[in-house]
Amino acid sequence: MTSASRSPSAGRARLTDVAALAGVSVGTASKALNGAGRMRPETRQRVLDAVETLGFRPNQNAQSLHTGRSWTVGLMTTDGIGRFSTPVLLGAEDALGAGKISVLLCDTRGDAIREQHHLRNLMDRRVDGIIVTGRRTDPRPPLTGVDEIPVVYALSPSTAPDDTSVVSDDEGGARLAVEHLLATGRTRIAHVTGPAHHAAARDRARFAGDQLKGAGLELATGRVHFGEWSEAWGRRAADAVLRTAPDTDAFFCGNDQIARGVTDALRERGVGVPADIAVVGYDNWDTMALASRPPLTTIDMSLAEIGRIAALRLLEAIDDDLAPGLHTVPCRLVVRESS
């Protein structure tokens, strides 16, 4: 049996087995697990994948004594509901868990005092780094009092340009939505979204308008319909749009809740979706998108990938290989029956 074909059932996997399966030297495999040295994220990920495949279990006590690391990372979120932070957390754990790094989740509930309390606890536990995330894409102030511990911001970017932030590409997401509707022959597209003071609503509206302008078109009603992130708003907005522009043939909505409300209103009017009017949402929230009638075409923000990339950037920062600035993760178009 070759080292690459070892499995946990065939005996305890060794570091040499991990290195062989990952196609790297034993030294590189050790550095990937110990957080030492600099290497490409793809190389580190191959090592972590090999660890997972082989069921390799590094001796954490020995490693901690040797490196001075705690092998823990803090994840701070303002999203108590977990709608956005949970996929980010799962993505981060995919990147960190194979290296047997534990993640400590702290919910700040958007409260600055609670955030400082959790931060002190994480510092007392000597975490190796912190990932900060939230339920909105609005920029947030950087953490204070973190000494030299590296911090990466996921989904909600830091206002400090020298910090490392990993975010969803809202410009690309809006482009995918509008391009899809144009490709299906729609030319009278309305945009219904959330509160204007939310960055996600403003940005997606601006990018959608730019995309239509580039195609020689404008919004069906001549303006963006800002409101709430709710189904009730989607129903009200659909009625308002059709009163103003009865020839509307598509809705691009700022999130899936709004889109579901729009489809409900259209169905109650006897309007066929997508035969008469197409509807595209945003977020790919299964609870909304799949329960909608019909199921929603929507934009997936790649939240798990944001978490994974943020974790890899944090590992690099722990190695003193900093990557400051804003890093965007592409969105995906998920086509279902509403378009």
JSON list of N, CA and C in Angstrom, two decimals, residues 37-92:
[
{"chain": "A", "resi": 37, "resn": "GLY", "atom": "N", "xyz": [5.97, 29.96, 8.05]},
{"chain": "A", "resi": 37, "resn": "GLY", "atom": "CA", "xyz": [6.42, 30.13, 6.67]},
{"chain": "A", "resi": 37, "resn": "GLY", "atom": "C", "xyz": [5.35, 30.74, 5.79]},
{"chain": "A", "resi": 38, "resn": "ARG", "atom": "N", "xyz": [5.73, 31.00, 4.55]},
{"chain": "A", "resi": 38, "resn": "ARG", "atom": "CA", "xyz": [4.80, 31.59, 3.58]},
{"chain": "A", "resi": 38, "resn": "ARG", "atom": "C", "xyz": [4.60, 30.63, 2.43]},
{"chain": "A", "resi": 39, "resn": "MET", "atom": "N", "xyz": [3.38, 30.56, 1.96]},
{"chain": "A", "resi": 39, "resn": "MET", "atom": "CA", "xyz": [3.08, 29.68, 0.83]},
{"chain": "A", "resi": 39, "resn": "MET", "atom": "C", "xyz": [1.80, 30.15, 0.17]},
{"chain": "A", "resi": 40, "resn": "ARG", "atom": "N", "xyz": [1.56, 29.67, -1.05]},
{"chain": "A", "resi": 40, "resn": "ARG", "atom": "CA", "xyz": [0.35, 30.02, -1.77]},
{"chain": "A", "resi": 40, "resn": "ARG", "atom": "C", "xyz": [-0.87, 29.41, -1.07]},
{"chain": "A", "resi": 41, "resn": "PRO", "atom": "N", "xyz": [-1.98, 30.14, -1.07]},
{"chain": "A", "resi": 41, "resn": "PRO", "atom": "CA", "xyz": [-3.20, 29.58, -0.45]},
{"chain": "A", "resi": 41, "resn": "PRO", "atom": "C", "xyz": [-3.58, 28.23, -1.02]},
{"chain": "A", "resi": 42, "resn": "GLU", "atom": "N", "xyz": [-3.36, 28.04, -2.33]},
{"chain": "A", "resi": 42, "resn": "GLU", "atom": "CA", "xyz": [-3.72, 26.77, -2.96]},
{"chain": "A", "resi": 42, "resn": "GLU", "atom": "C", "xyz": [-2.89, 25.62, -2.40]},
{"chain": "A", "resi": 43, "resn": "THR", "atom": "N", "xyz": [-1.59, 25.91, -2.10]},
{"chain": "A", "resi": 43, "resn": "THR", "atom": "CA", "xyz": [-0.72, 24.88, -1.53]},
{"chain": "A", "resi": 43, "resn": "THR", "atom": "C", "xyz": [-1.20, 24.50, -0.14]},
{"chain": "A", "resi": 44, "resn": "ARG", "atom": "N", "xyz": [-1.50, 25.53, 0.66]},
{"chain": "A", "resi": 44, "resn": "ARG", "atom": "CA", "xyz": [-1.98, 25.25, 2.02]},
{"chain": "A", "resi": 44, "resn": "ARG", "atom": "C", "xyz": [-3.28, 24.45, 1.96]},
{"chain": "A", "resi": 45, "resn": "GLN", "atom": "N", "xyz": [-4.17, 24.80, 1.03]},
{"chain": "A", "resi": 45, "resn": "GLN", "atom": "CA", "xyz": [-5.45, 24.11, 0.93]},
{"chain": "A", "resi": 45, "resn": "GLN", "atom": "C", "xyz": [-5.25, 22.65, 0.54]},
{"chain": "A", "resi": 46, "resn": "ARG", "atom": "N", "xyz": [-4.28, 22.36, -0.34]},
{"chain": "A", "resi": 46, "resn": "ARG", "atom": "CA", "xyz": [-4.01, 20.96, -0.72]},
{"chain": "A", "resi": 46, "resn": "ARG", "atom": "C", "xyz": [-3.58, 20.15, 0.49]},
{"chain": "A", "resi": 47, "resn": "VAL", "atom": "N", "xyz": [-2.77, 20.77, 1.33]},
{"chain": "A", "resi": 47, "resn": "VAL", "atom": "CA", "xyz": [-2.33, 20.07, 2.55]},
{"chain": "A", "resi": 47, "resn": "VAL", "atom": "C", "xyz": [-3.52, 19.82, 3.47]},
{"chain": "A", "resi": 48, "resn": "LEU", "atom": "N", "xyz": [-4.38, 20.84, 3.65]},
{"chain": "A", "resi": 48, "resn": "LEU", "atom": "CA", "xyz": [-5.54, 20.67, 4.52]},
{"chain": "A", "resi": 48, "resn": "LEU", "atom": "C", "xyz": [-6.50, 19.63, 3.96]},
{"chain": "A", "resi": 49, "resn": "ASP", "atom": "N", "xyz": [-6.64, 19.59, 2.64]},
{"chain": "A", "resi": 49, "resn": "ASP", "atom": "CA", "xyz": [-7.50, 18.57, 2.02]},
{"chain": "A", "resi": 49, "resn": "ASP", "atom": "C", "xyz": [-6.93, 17.18, 2.26]},
{"chain": "A", "resi": 50, "resn": "ALA", "atom": "N", "xyz": [-5.61, 17.06, 2.17]},
{"chain": "A", "resi": 50, "resn": "ALA", "atom": "CA", "xyz": [-4.96, 15.76, 2.40]},
{"chain": "A", "resi": 50, "resn": "ALA", "atom": "C", "xyz": [-5.15, 15.32, 3.86]},
{"chain": "A", "resi": 51, "resn": "VAL", "atom": "N", "xyz": [-5.05, 16.28, 4.78]},
{"chain": "A", "resi": 51, "resn": "VAL", "atom": "CA", "xyz": [-5.27, 15.99, 6.20]},
{"chain": "A", "resi": 51, "resn": "VAL", "atom": "C", "xyz": [-6.67, 15.41, 6.40]},
{"chain": "A", "resi": 52, "resn": "GLU", "atom": "N", "xyz": [-7.66, 16.03, 5.74]},
{"chain": "A", "resi": 52, "resn": "GLU", "atom": "CA", "xyz": [-9.04, 15.58, 5.87]},
{"chain": "A", "resi": 52, "resn": "GLU", "atom": "C", "xyz": [-9.22, 14.21, 5.26]},
{"chain": "A", "resi": 53, "resn": "THR", "atom": "N", "xyz": [-8.65, 13.98, 4.10]},
{"chain": "A", "resi": 53, "resn": "THR", "atom": "CA", "xyz": [-8.79, 12.71, 3.41]},
{"chain": "A", "resi": 53, "resn": "THR", "atom": "C", "xyz": [-8.20, 11.56, 4.22]},
{"chain": "A", "resi": 54, "resn": "LEU", "atom": "N", "xyz": [-7.03, 11.81, 4.81]},
{"chain": "A", "resi": 54, "resn": "LEU", "atom": "CA", "xyz": [-6.31, 10.75, 5.52]},
{"chain": "A", "resi": 54, "resn": "LEU", "atom": "C", "xyz": [-6.70, 10.62, 6.99]},
{"chain": "A", "resi": 55, "resn": "GLY", "atom": "N", "xyz": [-7.45, 11.59, 7.48]},
{"chain": "A", "resi": 55, "resn": "GLY", "atom": "CA", "xyz": [-7.78, 11.56, 8.90]},
{"chain": "A", "resi": 55, "resn": "GLY", "atom": "C", "xyz": [-6.58, 11.80, 9.79]},
{"chain": "A", "resi": 56, "resn": "PHE", "atom": "N", "xyz": [-5.62, 12.59, 9.29]},
{"chain": "A", "resi": 56, "resn": "PHE", "atom": "CA", "xyz": [-4.40, 12.87, 10.05]},
{"chain": "A", "resi": 56, "resn": "PHE", "atom": "C", "xyz": [-4.73, 13.70, 11.27]},
{"chain": "A", "resi": 57, "resn": "ARG", "atom": "N", "xyz": [-4.16, 13.33, 12.42]},
{"chain": "A", "resi": 57, "resn": "ARG", "atom": "CA", "xyz": [-4.40, 14.05, 13.67]},
{"chain": "A", "resi": 57, "resn": "ARG", "atom": "C", "xyz": [-3.06, 14.52, 14.24]},
{"chain": "A", "resi": 58, "resn": "PRO", "atom": "N", "xyz": [-2.71, 15.81, 14.01]},
{"chain": "A", "resi": 58, "resn": "PRO", "atom": "CA", "xyz": [-1.46, 16.32, 14.56]},
{"chain": "A", "resi": 58, "resn": "PRO", "atom": "C", "xyz": [-1.51, 16.39, 16.07]},
{"chain": "A", "resi": 59, "resn": "ASN", "atom": "N", "xyz": [-0.36, 16.30, 16.70]},
{"chain": "A", "resi": 59, "resn": "ASN", "atom": "CA", "xyz": [-0.25, 16.40, 18.15]},
{"chain": "A", "resi": 59, "resn": "ASN", "atom": "C", "xyz": [-0.32, 17.87, 18.54]},
{"chain": "A", "resi": 60, "resn": "GLN", "atom": "N", "xyz": [-1.49, 18.32, 18.94]},
{"chain": "A", "resi": 60, "resn": "GLN", "atom": "CA", "xyz": [-1.68, 19.74, 19.20]},
{"chain": "A", "resi": 60, "resn": "GLN", "atom": "C", "xyz": [-0.88, 20.23, 20.40]},
{"chain": "A", "resi": 61, "resn": "ASN", "atom": "N", "xyz": [-0.77, 19.41, 21.43]},
{"chain": "A", "resi": 61, "resn": "ASN", "atom": "CA", "xyz": [-0.03, 19.84, 22.61]},
{"chain": "A", "resi": 61, "resn": "ASN", "atom": "C", "xyz": [1.42, 20.11, 22.27]},
{"chain": "A", "resi": 62, "resn": "ALA", "atom": "N", "xyz": [2.00, 19.19, 21.50]},
{"chain": "A", "resi": 62, "resn": "ALA", "atom": "CA", "xyz": [3.39, 19.38, 21.11]},
{"chain": "A", "resi": 62, "resn": "ALA", "atom": "C", "xyz": [3.54, 20.60, 20.21]},
{"chain": "A", "resi": 63, "resn": "GLN", "atom": "N", "xyz": [2.59, 20.78, 19.31]},
{"chain": "A", "resi": 63, "resn": "GLN", "atom": "CA", "xyz": [2.66, 21.92, 18.42]},
{"chain": "A", "resi": 63, "resn": "GLN", "atom": "C", "xyz": [2.53, 23.24, 19.19]},
{"chain": "A", "resi": 64, "resn": "SER", "atom": "N", "xyz": [1.64, 23.30, 20.16]},
{"chain": "A", "resi": 64, "resn": "SER", "atom": "CA", "xyz": [1.44, 24.52, 20.92]},
{"chain": "A", "resi": 64, "resn": "SER", "atom": "C", "xyz": [2.71, 24.90, 21.68]},
{"chain": "A", "resi": 65, "resn": "LEU", "atom": "N", "xyz": [3.35, 23.91, 22.30]},
{"chain": "A", "resi": 65, "resn": "LEU", "atom": "CA", "xyz": [4.58, 24.17, 23.02]},
{"chain": "A", "resi": 65, "resn": "LEU", "atom": "C", "xyz": [5.68, 24.65, 22.08]},
{"chain": "A", "resi": 66, "resn": "HIS", "atom": "N", "xyz": [5.69, 24.10, 20.87]},
{"chain": "A", "resi": 66, "resn": "HIS", "atom": "CA", "xyz": [6.75, 24.42, 19.92]},
{"chain": "A", "resi": 66, "resn": "HIS", "atom": "C", "xyz": [6.53, 25.79, 19.28]},
{"chain": "A", "resi": 67, "resn": "THR", "atom": "N", "xyz": [5.28, 26.12, 18.97]},
{"chain": "A", "resi": 67, "resn": "THR", "atom": "CA", "xyz": [5.02, 27.34, 18.20]},
{"chain": "A", "resi": 67, "resn": "THR", "atom": "C", "xyz": [4.51, 28.50, 19.05]},
{"chain": "A", "resi": 68, "resn": "GLY", "atom": "N", "xyz": [4.04, 28.23, 20.27]},
{"chain": "A", "resi": 68, "resn": "GLY", "atom": "CA", "xyz": [3.47, 29.30, 21.07]},
{"chain": "A", "resi": 68, "resn": "GLY", "atom": "C", "xyz": [2.07, 29.68, 20.61]},
{"chain": "A", "resi": 69, "resn": "ARG", "atom": "N", "xyz": [1.46, 28.90, 19.74]},
{"chain": "A", "resi": 69, "resn": "ARG", "atom": "CA", "xyz": [0.12, 29.21, 19.23]},
{"chain": "A", "resi": 69, "resn": "ARG", "atom": "C", "xyz": [-0.94, 28.47, 20.03]},
{"chain": "A", "resi": 70, "resn": "SER", "atom": "N", "xyz": [-2.14, 29.03, 20.05]},
{"chain": "A", "resi": 70, "resn": "SER", "atom": "CA", "xyz": [-3.24, 28.41, 20.79]},
{"chain": "A", "resi": 70, "resn": "SER", "atom": "C", "xyz": [-4.07, 27.50, 19.91]},
{"chain": "A", "resi": 71, "resn": "TRP", "atom": "N", "xyz": [-3.92, 27.59, 18.59]},
{"chain": "A", "resi": 71, "resn": "TRP", "atom": "CA", "xyz": [-4.69, 26.81, 17.64]},
{"chain": "A", "resi": 71, "resn": "TRP", "atom": "C", "xyz": [-6.18, 27.08, 17.76]},
{"chain": "A", "resi": 72, "resn": "THR", "atom": "N", "xyz": [-6.49, 28.33, 18.08]},
{"chain": "A", "resi": 72, "resn": "THR", "atom": "CA", "xyz": [-7.88, 28.78, 18.11]},
{"chain": "A", "resi": 72, "resn": "THR", "atom": "C", "xyz": [-7.99, 30.10, 17.36]},
{"chain": "A", "resi": 73, "resn": "VAL", "atom": "N", "xyz": [-9.12, 30.30, 16.73]},
{"chain": "A", "resi": 73, "resn": "VAL", "atom": "CA", "xyz": [-9.41, 31.53, 16.01]},
{"chain": "A", "resi": 73, "resn": "VAL", "atom": "C", "xyz": [-10.78, 32.02, 16.47]},
{"chain": "A", "resi": 74, "resn": "GLY", "atom": "N", "xyz": [-10.91, 33.31, 16.71]},
{"chain": "A", "resi": 74, "resn": "GLY", "atom": "CA", "xyz": [-12.19, 33.87, 17.09]},
{"chain": "A", "resi": 74, "resn": "GLY", "atom": "C", "xyz": [-12.97, 34.31, 15.88]},
{"chain": "A", "resi": 75, "resn": "LEU", "atom": "N", "xyz": [-14.30, 34.11, 15.91]},
{"chain": "A", "resi": 75, "resn": "LEU", "atom": "CA", "xyz": [-15.17, 34.62, 14.86]},
{"chain": "A", "resi": 75, "resn": "LEU", "atom": "C", "xyz": [-16.23, 35.47, 15.54]},
{"chain": "A", "resi": 76, "resn": "MET", "atom": "N", "xyz": [-16.18, 36.77, 15.28]},
{"chain": "A", "resi": 76, "resn": "MET", "atom": "CA", "xyz": [-17.12, 37.71, 15.89]},
{"chain": "A", "resi": 76, "resn": "MET", "atom": "C", "xyz": [-18.16, 38.11, 14.87]},
{"chain": "A", "resi": 77, "resn": "THR", "atom": "N", "xyz": [-19.44, 38.07, 15.26]},
{"chain": "A", "resi": 77, "resn": "THR", "atom": "CA", "xyz": [-20.51, 38.40, 14.34]},
{"chain": "A", "resi": 77, "resn": "THR", "atom": "C", "xyz": [-21.53, 39.30, 15.01]},
{"chain": "A", "resi": 78, "resn": "THR", "atom": "N", "xyz": [-22.18, 40.14, 14.21]},
{"chain": "A", "resi": 78, "resn": "THR", "atom": "CA", "xyz": [-23.31, 40.93, 14.69]},
{"chain": "A", "resi": 78, "resn": "THR", "atom": "C", "xyz": [-24.63, 40.29, 14.32]},
{"chain": "A", "resi": 79, "resn": "ASP", "atom": "N", "xyz": [-24.56, 39.13, 13.66]},
{"chain": "A", "resi": 79, "resn": "ASP", "atom": "CA", "xyz": [-25.74, 38.48, 13.10]},
{"chain": "A", "resi": 79, "resn": "ASP", "atom": "C", "xyz": [-26.23, 37.39, 14.04]},
{"chain": "A", "resi": 80, "resn": "GLY", "atom": "N", "xyz": [-27.00, 37.78, 15.06]},
{"chain": "A", "resi": 80, "resn": "GLY", "atom": "CA", "xyz": [-27.47, 36.80, 16.02]},
{"chain": "A", "resi": 80, "resn": "GLY", "atom": "C", "xyz": [-28.38, 35.76, 15.41]},
{"chain": "A", "resi": 81, "resn": "ILE", "atom": "N", "xyz": [-29.12, 36.12, 14.37]},
{"chain": "A", "resi": 81, "resn": "ILE", "atom": "CA", "xyz": [-30.01, 35.17, 13.72]},
{"chain": "A", "resi": 81, "resn": "ILE", "atom": "C", "xyz": [-29.22, 34.10, 12.98]},
{"chain": "A", "resi": 82, "resn": "GLY", "atom": "N", "xyz": [-28.07, 34.47, 12.46]},
{"chain": "A", "resi": 82, "resn": "GLY", "atom": "CA", "xyz": [-27.22, 33.50, 11.77]},
{"chain": "A", "resi": 82, "resn": "GLY", "atom": "C", "xyz": [-27.50, 33.36, 10.29]},
{"chain": "A", "resi": 83, "resn": "ARG", "atom": "N", "xyz": [-28.44, 34.15, 9.77]},
{"chain": "A", "resi": 83, "resn": "ARG", "atom": "CA", "xyz": [-28.80, 34.05, 8.36]},
{"chain": "A", "resi": 83, "resn": "ARG", "atom": "C", "xyz": [-27.59, 34.23, 7.45]},
{"chain": "A", "resi": 84, "resn": "PHE", "atom": "N", "xyz": [-26.71, 35.18, 7.78]},
{"chain": "A", "resi": 84, "resn": "PHE", "atom": "CA", "xyz": [-25.54, 35.43, 6.95]},
{"chain": "A", "resi": 84, "resn": "PHE", "atom": "C", "xyz": [-24.26, 34.89, 7.58]},
{"chain": "A", "resi": 85, "resn": "SER", "atom": "N", "xyz": [-24.15, 34.96, 8.90]},
{"chain": "A", "resi": 85, "resn": "SER", "atom": "CA", "xyz": [-22.89, 34.57, 9.54]},
{"chain": "A", "resi": 85, "resn": "SER", "atom": "C", "xyz": [-22.68, 33.06, 9.53]},
{"chain": "A", "resi": 86, "resn": "THR", "atom": "N", "xyz": [-23.78, 32.27, 9.60]},
{"chain": "A", "resi": 86, "resn": "THR", "atom": "CA", "xyz": [-23.61, 30.81, 9.65]},
{"chain": "A", "resi": 86, "resn": "THR", "atom": "C", "xyz": [-22.93, 30.25, 8.40]},
{"chain": "A", "resi": 87, "resn": "PRO", "atom": "N", "xyz": [-23.35, 30.62, 7.18]},
{"chain": "A", "resi": 87, "resn": "PRO", "atom": "CA", "xyz": [-22.61, 30.13, 6.00]},
{"chain": "A", "resi": 87, "resn": "PRO", "atom": "C", "xyz": [-21.16, 30.61, 5.99]},
{"chain": "A", "resi": 88, "resn": "VAL", "atom": "N", "xyz": [-20.91, 31.85, 6.44]},
{"chain": "A", "resi": 88, "resn": "VAL", "atom": "CA", "xyz": [-19.53, 32.34, 6.50]},
{"chain": "A", "resi": 88, "resn": "VAL", "atom": "C", "xyz": [-18.73, 31.50, 7.49]},
{"chain": "A", "resi": 89, "resn": "LEU", "atom": "N", "xyz": [-19.32, 31.20, 8.65]},
{"chain": "A", "resi": 89, "resn": "LEU", "atom": "CA", "xyz": [-18.65, 30.37, 9.66]},
{"chain": "A", "resi": 89, "resn": "LEU", "atom": "C", "xyz": [-18.34, 28.99, 9.12]},
{"chain": "A", "resi": 90, "resn": "LEU", "atom": "N", "xyz": [-19.31, 28.38, 8.43]},
{"chain": "A", "resi": 90, "resn": "LEU", "atom": "CA", "xyz": [-19.09, 27.05, 7.89]},
{"chain": "A", "resi": 90, "resn": "LEU", "atom": "C", "xyz": [-17.96, 27.05, 6.86]},
{"chain": "A", "resi": 91, "resn": "GLY", "atom": "N", "xyz": [-17.93, 28.10, 6.04]},
{"chain": "A", "resi": 91, "resn": "GLY", "atom": "CA", "xyz": [-16.85, 28.21, 5.07]},
{"chain": "A", "resi": 91, "resn": "GLY", "atom": "C", "xyz": [-15.50, 28.36, 5.73]},
{"chain": "A", "resi": 92, "resn": "ALA", "atom": "N", "xyz": [-15.46, 29.16, 6.80]},
{"chain": "A", "resi": 92, "resn": "ALA", "atom": "CA", "xyz": [-14.21, 29.34, 7.54]},
{"chain": "A", "resi": 92, "resn": "ALA", "atom": "C", "xyz": [-13.76, 28.03, 8.17]}
]
